[in-house]
mmCIF file of C-alpha atoms and ligand atoms in Angstrom:
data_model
loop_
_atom_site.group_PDB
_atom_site.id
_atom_site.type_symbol
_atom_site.label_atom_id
_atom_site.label_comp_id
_atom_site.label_asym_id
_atom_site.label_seq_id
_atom_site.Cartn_x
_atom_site.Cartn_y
_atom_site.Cartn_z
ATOM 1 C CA UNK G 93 29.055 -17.557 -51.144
ATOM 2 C CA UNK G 94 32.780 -18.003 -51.377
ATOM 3 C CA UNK G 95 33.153 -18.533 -46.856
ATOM 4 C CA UNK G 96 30.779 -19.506 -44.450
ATOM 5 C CA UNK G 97 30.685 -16.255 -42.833
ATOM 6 C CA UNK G 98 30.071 -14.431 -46.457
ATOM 7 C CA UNK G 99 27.329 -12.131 -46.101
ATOM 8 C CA UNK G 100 24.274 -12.922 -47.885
ATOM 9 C CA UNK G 101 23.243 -11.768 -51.001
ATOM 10 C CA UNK G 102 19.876 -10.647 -50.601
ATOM 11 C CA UNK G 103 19.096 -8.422 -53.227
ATOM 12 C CA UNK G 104 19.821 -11.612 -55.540
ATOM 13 C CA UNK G 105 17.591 -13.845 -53.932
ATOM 14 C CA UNK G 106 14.751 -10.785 -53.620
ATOM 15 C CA UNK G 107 15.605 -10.479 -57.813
ATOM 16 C CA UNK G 108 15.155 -14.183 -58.350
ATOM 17 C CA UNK G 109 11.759 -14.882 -56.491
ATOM 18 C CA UNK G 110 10.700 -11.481 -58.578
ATOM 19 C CA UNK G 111 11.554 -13.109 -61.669
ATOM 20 C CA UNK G 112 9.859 -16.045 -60.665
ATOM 21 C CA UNK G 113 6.794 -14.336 -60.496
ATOM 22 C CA UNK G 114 6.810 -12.521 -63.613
ATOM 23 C CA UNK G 115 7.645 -15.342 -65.624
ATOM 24 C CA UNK G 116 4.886 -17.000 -63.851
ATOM 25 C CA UNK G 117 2.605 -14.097 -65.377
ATOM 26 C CA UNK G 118 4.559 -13.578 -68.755
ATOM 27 C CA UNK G 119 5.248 -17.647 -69.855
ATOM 28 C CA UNK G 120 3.174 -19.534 -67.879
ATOM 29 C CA UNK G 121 6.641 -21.189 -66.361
ATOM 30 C CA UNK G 122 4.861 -21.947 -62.547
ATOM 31 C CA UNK G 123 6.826 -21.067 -59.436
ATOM 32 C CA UNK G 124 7.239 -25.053 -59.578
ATOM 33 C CA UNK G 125 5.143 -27.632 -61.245
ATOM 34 C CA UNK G 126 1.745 -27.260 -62.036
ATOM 35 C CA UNK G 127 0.413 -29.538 -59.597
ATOM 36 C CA UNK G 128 2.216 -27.930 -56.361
ATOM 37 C CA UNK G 129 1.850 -24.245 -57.468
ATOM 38 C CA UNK G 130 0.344 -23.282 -54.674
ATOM 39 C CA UNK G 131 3.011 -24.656 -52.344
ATOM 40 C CA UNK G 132 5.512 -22.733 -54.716
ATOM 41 C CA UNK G 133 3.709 -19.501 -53.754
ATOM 42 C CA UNK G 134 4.198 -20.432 -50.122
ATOM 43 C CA UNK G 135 7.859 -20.978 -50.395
ATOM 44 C CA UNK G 136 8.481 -17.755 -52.152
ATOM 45 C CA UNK G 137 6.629 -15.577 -49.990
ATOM 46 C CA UNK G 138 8.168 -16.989 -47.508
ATOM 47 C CA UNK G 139 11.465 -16.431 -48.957
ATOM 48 C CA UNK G 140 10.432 -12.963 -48.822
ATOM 49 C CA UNK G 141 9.621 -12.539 -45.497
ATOM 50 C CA UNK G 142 12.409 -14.636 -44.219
ATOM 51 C CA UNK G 143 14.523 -11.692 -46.065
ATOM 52 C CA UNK G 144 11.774 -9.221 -44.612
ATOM 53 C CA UNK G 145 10.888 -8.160 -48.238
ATOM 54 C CA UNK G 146 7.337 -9.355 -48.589
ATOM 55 C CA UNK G 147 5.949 -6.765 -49.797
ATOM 56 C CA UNK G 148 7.638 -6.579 -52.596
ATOM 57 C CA UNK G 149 5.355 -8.915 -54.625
ATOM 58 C CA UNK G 150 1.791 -7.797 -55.045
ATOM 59 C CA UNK G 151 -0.465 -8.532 -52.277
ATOM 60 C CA UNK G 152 -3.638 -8.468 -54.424
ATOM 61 C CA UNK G 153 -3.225 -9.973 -57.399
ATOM 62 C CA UNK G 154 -1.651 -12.979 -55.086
ATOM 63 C CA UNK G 155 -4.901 -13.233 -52.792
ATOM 64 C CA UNK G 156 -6.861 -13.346 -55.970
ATOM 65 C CA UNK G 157 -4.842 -16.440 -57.046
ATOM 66 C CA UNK G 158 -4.738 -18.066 -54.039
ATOM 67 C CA UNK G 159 -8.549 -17.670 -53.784
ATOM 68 C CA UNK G 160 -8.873 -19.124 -56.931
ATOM 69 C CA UNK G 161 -7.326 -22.787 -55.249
ATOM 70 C CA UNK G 162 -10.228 -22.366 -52.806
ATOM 71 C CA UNK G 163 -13.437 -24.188 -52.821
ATOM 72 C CA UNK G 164 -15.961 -22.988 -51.205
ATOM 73 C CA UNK G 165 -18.260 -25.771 -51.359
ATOM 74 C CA UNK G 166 -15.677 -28.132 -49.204
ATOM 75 C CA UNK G 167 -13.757 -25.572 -47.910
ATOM 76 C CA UNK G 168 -10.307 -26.348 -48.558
ATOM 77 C CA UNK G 169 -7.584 -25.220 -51.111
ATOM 78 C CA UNK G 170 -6.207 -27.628 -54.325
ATOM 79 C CA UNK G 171 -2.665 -26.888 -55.530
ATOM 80 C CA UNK G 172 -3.480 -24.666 -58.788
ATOM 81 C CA UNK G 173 -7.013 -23.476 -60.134
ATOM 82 C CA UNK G 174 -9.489 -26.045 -61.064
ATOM 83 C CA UNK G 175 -7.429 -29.417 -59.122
ATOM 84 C CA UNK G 176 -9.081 -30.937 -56.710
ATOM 85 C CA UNK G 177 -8.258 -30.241 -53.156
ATOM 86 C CA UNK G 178 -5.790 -31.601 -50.911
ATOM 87 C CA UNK G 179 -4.818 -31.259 -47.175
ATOM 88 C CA UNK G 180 -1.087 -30.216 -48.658
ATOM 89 C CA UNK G 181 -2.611 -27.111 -50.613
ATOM 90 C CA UNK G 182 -4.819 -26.248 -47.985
ATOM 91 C CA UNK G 183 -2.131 -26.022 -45.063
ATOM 92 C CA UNK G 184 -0.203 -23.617 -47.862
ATOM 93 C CA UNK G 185 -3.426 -21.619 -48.906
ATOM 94 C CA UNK G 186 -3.900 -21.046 -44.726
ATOM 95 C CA UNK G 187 -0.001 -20.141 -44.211
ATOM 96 C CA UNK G 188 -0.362 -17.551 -46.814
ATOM 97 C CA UNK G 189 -3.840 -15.761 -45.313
ATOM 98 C CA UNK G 190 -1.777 -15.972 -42.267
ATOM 99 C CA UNK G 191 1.277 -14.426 -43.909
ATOM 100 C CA UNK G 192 -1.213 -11.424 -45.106
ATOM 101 C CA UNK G 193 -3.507 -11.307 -41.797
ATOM 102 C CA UNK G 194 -6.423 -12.385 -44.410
ATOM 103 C CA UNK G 195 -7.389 -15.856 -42.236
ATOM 104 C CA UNK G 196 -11.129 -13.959 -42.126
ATOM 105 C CA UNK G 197 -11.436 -14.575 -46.118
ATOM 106 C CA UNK G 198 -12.240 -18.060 -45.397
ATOM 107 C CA UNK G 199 -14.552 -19.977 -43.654
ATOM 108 C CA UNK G 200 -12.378 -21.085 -40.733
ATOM 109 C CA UNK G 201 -14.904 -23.353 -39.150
ATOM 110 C CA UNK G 202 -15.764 -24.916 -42.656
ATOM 111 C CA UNK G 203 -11.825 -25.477 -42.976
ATOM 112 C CA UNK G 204 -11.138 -27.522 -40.200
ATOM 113 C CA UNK G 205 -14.517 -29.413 -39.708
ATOM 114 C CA UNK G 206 -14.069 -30.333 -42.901
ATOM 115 C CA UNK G 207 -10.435 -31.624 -41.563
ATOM 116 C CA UNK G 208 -11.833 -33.204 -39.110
ATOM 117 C CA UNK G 209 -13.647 -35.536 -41.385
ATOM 118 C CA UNK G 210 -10.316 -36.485 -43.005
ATOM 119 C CA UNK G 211 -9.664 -37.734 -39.652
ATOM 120 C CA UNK G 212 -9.329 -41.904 -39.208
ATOM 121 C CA UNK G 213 -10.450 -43.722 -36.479
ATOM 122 C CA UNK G 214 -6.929 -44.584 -35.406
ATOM 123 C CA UNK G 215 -6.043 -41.151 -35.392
ATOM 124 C CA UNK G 216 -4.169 -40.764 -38.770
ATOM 125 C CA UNK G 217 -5.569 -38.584 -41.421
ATOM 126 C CA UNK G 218 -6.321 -38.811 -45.368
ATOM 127 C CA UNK G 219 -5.165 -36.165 -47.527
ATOM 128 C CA UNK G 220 -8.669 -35.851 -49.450
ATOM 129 C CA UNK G 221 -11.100 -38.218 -50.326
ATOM 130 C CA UNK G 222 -8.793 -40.592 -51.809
ATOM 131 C CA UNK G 223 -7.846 -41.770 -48.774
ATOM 132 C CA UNK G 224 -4.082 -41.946 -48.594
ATOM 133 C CA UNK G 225 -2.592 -42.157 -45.150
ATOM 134 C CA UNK G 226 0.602 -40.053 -44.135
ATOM 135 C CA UNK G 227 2.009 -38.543 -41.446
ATOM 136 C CA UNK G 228 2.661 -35.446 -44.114
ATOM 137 C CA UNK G 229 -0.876 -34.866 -43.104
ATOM 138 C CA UNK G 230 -1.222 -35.313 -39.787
ATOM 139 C CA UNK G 231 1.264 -32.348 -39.447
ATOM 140 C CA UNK G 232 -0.316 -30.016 -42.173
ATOM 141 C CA UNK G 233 -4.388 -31.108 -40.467
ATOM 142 C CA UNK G 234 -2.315 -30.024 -36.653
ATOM 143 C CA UNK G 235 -1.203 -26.870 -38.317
ATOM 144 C CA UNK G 236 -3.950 -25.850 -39.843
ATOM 145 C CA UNK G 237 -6.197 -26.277 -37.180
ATOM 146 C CA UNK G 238 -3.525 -24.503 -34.624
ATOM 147 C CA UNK G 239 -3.213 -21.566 -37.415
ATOM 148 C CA UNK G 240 -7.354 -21.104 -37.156
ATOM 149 C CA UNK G 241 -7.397 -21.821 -33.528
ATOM 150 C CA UNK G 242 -9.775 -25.244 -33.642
ATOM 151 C CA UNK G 243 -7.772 -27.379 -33.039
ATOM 152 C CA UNK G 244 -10.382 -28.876 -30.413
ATOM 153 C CA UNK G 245 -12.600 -29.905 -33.393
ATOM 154 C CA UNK G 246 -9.481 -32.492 -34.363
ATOM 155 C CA UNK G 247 -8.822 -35.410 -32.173
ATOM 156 C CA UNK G 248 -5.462 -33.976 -31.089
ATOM 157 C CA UNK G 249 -5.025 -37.259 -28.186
ATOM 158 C CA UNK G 250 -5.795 -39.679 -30.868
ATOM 159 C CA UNK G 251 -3.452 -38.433 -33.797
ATOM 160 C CA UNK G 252 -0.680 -38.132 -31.382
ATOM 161 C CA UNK G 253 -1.199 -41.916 -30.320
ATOM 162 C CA UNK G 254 -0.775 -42.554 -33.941
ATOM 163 C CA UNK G 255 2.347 -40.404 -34.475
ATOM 164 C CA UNK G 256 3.603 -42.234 -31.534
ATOM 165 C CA UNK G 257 2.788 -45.195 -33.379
ATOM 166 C CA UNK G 258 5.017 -44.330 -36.423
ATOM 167 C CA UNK G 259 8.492 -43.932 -34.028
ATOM 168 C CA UNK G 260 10.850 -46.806 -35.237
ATOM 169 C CA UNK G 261 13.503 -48.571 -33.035
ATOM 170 C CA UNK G 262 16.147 -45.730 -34.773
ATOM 171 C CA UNK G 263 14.339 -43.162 -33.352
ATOM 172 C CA UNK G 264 13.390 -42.195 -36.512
ATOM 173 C CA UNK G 265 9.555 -41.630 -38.022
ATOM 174 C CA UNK G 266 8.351 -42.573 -41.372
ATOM 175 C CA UNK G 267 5.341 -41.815 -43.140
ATOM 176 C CA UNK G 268 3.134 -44.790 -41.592
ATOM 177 C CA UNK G 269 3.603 -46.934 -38.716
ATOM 178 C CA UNK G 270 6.173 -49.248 -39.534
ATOM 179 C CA UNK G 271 7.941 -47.596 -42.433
ATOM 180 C CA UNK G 272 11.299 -46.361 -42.699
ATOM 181 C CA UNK G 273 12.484 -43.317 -41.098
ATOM 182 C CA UNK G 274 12.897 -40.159 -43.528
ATOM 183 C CA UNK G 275 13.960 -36.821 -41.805
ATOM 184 C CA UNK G 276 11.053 -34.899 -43.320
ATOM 185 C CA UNK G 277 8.267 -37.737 -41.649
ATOM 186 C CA UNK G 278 10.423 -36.829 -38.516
ATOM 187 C CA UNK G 279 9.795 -33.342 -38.977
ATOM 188 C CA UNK G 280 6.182 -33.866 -40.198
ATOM 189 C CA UNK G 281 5.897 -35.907 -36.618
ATOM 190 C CA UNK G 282 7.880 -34.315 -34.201
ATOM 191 C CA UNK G 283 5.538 -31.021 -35.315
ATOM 192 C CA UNK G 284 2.734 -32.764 -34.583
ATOM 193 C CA UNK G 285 3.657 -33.828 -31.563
ATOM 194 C CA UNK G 286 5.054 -30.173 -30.739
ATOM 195 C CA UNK G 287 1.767 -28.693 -32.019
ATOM 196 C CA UNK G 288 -0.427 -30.926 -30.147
ATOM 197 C CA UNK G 289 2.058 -30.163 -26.874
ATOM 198 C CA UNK G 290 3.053 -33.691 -26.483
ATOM 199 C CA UNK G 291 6.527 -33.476 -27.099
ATOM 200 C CA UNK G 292 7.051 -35.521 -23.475
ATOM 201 C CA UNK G 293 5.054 -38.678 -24.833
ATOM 202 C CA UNK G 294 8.189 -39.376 -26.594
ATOM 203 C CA UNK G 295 10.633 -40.915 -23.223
ATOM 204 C CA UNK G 296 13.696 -38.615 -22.689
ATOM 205 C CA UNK G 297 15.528 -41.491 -24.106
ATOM 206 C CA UNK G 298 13.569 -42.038 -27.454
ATOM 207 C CA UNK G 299 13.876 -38.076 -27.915
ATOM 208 C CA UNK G 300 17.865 -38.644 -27.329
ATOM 209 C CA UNK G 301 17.977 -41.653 -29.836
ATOM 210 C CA UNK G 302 15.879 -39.612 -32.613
ATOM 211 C CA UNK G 303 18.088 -36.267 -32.192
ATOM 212 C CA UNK G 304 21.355 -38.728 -32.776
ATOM 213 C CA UNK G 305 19.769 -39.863 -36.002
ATOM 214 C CA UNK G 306 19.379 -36.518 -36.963
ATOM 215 C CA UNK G 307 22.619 -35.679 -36.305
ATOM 216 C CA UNK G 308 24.490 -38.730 -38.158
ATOM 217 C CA UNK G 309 22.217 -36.902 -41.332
ATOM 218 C CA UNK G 310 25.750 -34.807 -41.553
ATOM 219 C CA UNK G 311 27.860 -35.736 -43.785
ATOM 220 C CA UNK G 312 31.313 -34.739 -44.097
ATOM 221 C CA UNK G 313 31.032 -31.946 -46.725
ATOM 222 C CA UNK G 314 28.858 -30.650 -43.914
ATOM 223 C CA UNK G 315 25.203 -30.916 -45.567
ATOM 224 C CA UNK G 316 22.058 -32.989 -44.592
ATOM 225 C CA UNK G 317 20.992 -36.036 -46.102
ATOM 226 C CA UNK G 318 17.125 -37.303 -45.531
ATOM 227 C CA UNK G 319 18.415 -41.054 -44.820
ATOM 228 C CA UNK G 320 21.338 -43.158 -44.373
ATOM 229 C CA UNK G 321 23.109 -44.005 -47.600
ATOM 230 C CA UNK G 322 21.291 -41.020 -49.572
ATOM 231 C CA UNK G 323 23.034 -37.834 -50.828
ATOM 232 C CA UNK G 324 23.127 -34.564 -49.172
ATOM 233 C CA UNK G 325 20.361 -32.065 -49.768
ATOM 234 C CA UNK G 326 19.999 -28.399 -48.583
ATOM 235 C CA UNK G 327 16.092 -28.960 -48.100
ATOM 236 C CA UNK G 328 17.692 -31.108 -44.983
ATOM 237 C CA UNK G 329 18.826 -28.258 -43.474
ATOM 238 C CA UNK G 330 14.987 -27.411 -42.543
ATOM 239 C CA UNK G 331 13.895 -30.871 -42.055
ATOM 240 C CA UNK G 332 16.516 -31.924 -39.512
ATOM 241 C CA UNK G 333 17.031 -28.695 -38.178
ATOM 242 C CA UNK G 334 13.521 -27.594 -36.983
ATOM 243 C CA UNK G 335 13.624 -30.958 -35.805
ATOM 244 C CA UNK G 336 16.385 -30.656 -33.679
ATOM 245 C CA UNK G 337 15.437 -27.055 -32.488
ATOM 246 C CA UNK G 338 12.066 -28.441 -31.208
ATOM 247 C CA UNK G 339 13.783 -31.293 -29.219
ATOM 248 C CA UNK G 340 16.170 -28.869 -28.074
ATOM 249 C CA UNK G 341 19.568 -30.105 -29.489
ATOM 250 C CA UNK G 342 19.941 -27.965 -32.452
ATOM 251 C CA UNK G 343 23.815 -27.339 -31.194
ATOM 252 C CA UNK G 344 24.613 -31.282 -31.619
ATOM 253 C CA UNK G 345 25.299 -30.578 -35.253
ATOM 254 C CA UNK G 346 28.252 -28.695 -36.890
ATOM 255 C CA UNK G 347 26.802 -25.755 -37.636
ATOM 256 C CA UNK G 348 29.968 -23.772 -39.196
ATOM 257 C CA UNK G 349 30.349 -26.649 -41.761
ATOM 258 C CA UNK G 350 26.342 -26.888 -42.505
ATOM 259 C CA UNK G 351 26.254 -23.060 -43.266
ATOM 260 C CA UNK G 352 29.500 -23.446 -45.506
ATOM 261 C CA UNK G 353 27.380 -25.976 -46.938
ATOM 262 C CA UNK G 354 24.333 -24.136 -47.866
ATOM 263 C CA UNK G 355 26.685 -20.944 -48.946
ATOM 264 C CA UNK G 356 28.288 -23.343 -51.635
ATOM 265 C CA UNK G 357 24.699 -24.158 -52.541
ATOM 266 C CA UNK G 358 23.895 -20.749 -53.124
ATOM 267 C CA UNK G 359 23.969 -18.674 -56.706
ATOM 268 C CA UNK G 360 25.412 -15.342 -56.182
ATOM 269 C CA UNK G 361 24.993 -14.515 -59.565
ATOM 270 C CA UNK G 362 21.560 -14.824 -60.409
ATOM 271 C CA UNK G 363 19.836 -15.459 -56.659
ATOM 272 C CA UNK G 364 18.476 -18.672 -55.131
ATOM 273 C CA UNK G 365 19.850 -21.724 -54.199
ATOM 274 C CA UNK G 366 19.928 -25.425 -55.436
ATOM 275 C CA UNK G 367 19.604 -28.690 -53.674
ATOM 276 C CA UNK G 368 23.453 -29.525 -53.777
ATOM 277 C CA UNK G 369 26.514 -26.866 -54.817
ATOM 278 C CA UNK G 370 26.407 -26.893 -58.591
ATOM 279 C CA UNK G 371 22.643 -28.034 -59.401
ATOM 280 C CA UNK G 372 20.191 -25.001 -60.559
ATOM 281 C CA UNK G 373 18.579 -23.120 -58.143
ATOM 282 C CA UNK G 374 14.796 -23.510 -57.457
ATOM 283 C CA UNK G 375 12.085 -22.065 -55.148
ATOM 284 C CA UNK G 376 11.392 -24.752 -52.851
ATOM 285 C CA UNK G 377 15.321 -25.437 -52.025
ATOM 286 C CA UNK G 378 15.967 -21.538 -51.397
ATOM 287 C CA UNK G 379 13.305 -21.155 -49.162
ATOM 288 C CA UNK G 380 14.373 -24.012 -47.136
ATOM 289 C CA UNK G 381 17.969 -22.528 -47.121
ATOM 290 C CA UNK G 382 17.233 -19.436 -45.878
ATOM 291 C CA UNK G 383 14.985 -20.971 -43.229
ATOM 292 C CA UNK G 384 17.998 -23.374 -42.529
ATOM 293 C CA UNK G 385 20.395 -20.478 -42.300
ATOM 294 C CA UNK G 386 17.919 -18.485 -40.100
ATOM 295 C CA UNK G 387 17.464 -21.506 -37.490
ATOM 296 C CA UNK G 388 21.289 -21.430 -37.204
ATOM 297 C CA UNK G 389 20.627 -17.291 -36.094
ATOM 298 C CA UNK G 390 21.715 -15.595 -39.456
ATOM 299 C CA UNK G 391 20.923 -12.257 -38.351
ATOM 300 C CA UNK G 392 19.768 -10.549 -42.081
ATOM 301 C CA UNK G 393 17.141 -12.853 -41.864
ATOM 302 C CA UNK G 394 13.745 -12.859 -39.704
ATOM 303 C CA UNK G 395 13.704 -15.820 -37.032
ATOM 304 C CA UNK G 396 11.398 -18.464 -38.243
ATOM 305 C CA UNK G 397 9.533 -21.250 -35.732
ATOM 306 C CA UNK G 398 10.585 -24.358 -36.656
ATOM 307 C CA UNK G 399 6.781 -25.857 -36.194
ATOM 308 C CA UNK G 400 4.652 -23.223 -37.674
ATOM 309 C CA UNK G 401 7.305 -22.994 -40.819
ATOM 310 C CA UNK G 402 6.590 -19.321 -40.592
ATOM 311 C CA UNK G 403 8.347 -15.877 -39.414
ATOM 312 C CA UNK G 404 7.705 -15.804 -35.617
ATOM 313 C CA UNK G 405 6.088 -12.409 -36.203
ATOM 314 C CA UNK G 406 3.184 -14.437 -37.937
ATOM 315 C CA UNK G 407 2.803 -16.986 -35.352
ATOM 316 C CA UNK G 408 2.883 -14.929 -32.673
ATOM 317 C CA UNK G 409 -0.060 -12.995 -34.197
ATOM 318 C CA UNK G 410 -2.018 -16.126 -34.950
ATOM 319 C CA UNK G 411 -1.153 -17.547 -31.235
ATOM 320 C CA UNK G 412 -1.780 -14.338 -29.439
ATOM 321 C CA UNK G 413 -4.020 -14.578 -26.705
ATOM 322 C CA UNK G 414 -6.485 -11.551 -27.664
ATOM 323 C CA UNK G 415 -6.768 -11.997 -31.388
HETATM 324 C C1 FPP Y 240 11.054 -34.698 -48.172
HETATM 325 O O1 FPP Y 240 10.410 -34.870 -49.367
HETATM 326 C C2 FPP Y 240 10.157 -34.003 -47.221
HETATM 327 C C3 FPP Y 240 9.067 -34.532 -46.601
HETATM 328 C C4 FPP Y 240 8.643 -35.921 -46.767
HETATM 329 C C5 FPP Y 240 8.239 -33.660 -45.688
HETATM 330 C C6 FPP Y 240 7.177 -32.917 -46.435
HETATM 331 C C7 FPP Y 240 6.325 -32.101 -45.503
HETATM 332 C C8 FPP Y 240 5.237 -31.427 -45.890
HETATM 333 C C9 FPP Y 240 4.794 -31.438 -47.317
HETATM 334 C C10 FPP Y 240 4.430 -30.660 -44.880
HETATM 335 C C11 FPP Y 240 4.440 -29.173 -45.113
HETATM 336 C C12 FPP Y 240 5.796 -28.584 -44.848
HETATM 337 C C13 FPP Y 240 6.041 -27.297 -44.457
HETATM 338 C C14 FPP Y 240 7.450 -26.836 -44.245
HETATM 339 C C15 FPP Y 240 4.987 -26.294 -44.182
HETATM 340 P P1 FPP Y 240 11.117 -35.344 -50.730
HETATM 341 O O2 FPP Y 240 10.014 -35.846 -51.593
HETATM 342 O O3 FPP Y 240 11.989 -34.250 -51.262
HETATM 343 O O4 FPP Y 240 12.008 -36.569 -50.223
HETATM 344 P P2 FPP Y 240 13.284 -37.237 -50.884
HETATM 345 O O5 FPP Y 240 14.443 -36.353 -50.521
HETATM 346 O O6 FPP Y 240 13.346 -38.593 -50.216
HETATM 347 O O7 FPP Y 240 13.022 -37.275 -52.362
HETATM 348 ZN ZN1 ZN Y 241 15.727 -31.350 -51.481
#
């Protein structure tokens, strides 16, 4: 995108997650690694829908994958067929039902009982069985459990006492209490906190120190960086951004210079967008481009909640009172 104000190119970036997908079929070359493929589904359907174009990839053949990361005997979803499950995978298996309106294909009790049990008595929660603690998954457990609507069956109180646990004297949030802060823990928290509607547990004055760190994540070629000293990163753009939107100070940042930013990031030749102006595009940095681009009110894309990480036509059909 040669100015910030450039329109778009949306019929690349439809053409590129297309291609994804066949070559996913044709070569076996995954929407991203093996391992995270069914995360990679999530951020290009959600690519898609940010550019309202989700149907253009076929809805069945995509349940039948994504059913095929589910097992039914601990009902939860693993990354590709035949891994083992993980609270990461099954927060993207539930976004995508949700994306469809398909939550009823799984066992939604089953799901977040089985959550629940991934629960520790200090209110942080495992990923799977293995037992690693991170606030990662205290977010995608929340989400989950808000997407399905049980999110009484978690102890909401006692994972946000850990979250609040995990706020360092920058303001920042890291990925356990005491480590360093690392915008995408403080977007991992601050949803949790959002979700679990205890954004005031944080004093007006620790929110105020924590949206100033976010803000000094610009840097003065007008992208994101994740921590001080580190390079910028478009992925930032969604990390820092939703953050900032769900404290309420998403104007502190520049946002003319950010969107130049991403637009320089952006291949307008064959669709998608890299990390940094002049890397190779991928899946997981477009989708958090055009969800950066449509926090800062693009207007060819659909709005997006900066919690849910999904169009606001989704959540309000999952949140909706009579459903
Ligand atoms: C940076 O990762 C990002 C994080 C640590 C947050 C990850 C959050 C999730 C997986 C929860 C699900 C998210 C959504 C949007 C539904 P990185 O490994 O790229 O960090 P680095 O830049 O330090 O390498
Ligand atoms: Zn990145």
């Amino acid at each position: 995108m040669a100015s910030s104000r450039e329109q778009l190119r949306i019929d690349k970036h439809v053409a590129y997650i297309v291609g994804l997908e066949k070559k996913t079929k044709t070569t076996d070359a995954l929407y991203f690694t093996d391992h995270k493929r069914l995360s990679g589904v999530y951020w290009a359907l959600s690519s898609l829908a940010l550019m309202r174009k989700l149907h253009v990839l076929p809805q069945d053949t995509i349940l039948d994958y994504v059913l095929s990361c589910y097992h039914s005997d601990v009902a939860a979803f693993s990354g590709n067929t035949d891994q083992d499950p993980h609270l990461l995978y099954t927060l993207s298996g539930v976004q995508i039902l949700a994306m469809y309106d398909k939550l009823h294909l799984i066992d939604a009790d089953r799901v977040v009982a089985n959550i629940a049990a991934l629960q520790r008595p200090d209110g942080s929660f495992a990923g799977d069985k293995w037992g690693e603690i991170d606030t990662r998954f205290t977010y995608c457990a929340l989400l989950c459990a808000a997407i399905l609507r049980r999110s009484h069956l978690l102890d909401v109180p006692a994972a946000v006492r850990y979250v609040l646990r995990c706020q360092n004297f920058d303001g920042g949030f890291g990925c356990i209490a005491g480590a360093e802060s690392h915008a995408g823990q403080v977007f991992c928290c601050v949803g949790s906190l959002y979700l679990a509607d205890a954004m005031d547990e944080m004093t007006r004055e620790d929110r105020e120190r924590l949206a100033l760190w976010l803000c000094e994540r610009q840097l003065p070629c007008g992208g994101l960086n994740g921590r001080p000293d580190k390079l910028e990163d478009v992925c930032y753009s969604w990390w820092v951004l939703s953050s900032l939107k769900m404290l309420g100070h998403v104007d502190w940042i520049d946002a003319d210079k950010l969107i130049a930013f991403i637009g320089r990031s952006e291949d307008d030749v064959d669709g998608g967008f890299a990390d940094r102006p002049g890397d190779m595009s991928d899946v997981f940095h477009t989708f958090f481009a055009l969800a950066g681009l449509s926090l800062l009110g693009n207007k060819q894309l659909a709005d997006i909640h900066p919690a849910y990480a999904l169009t606001t036509d989704v959540v309000q059909r999952v949140t909706e009172p009579s459903a």
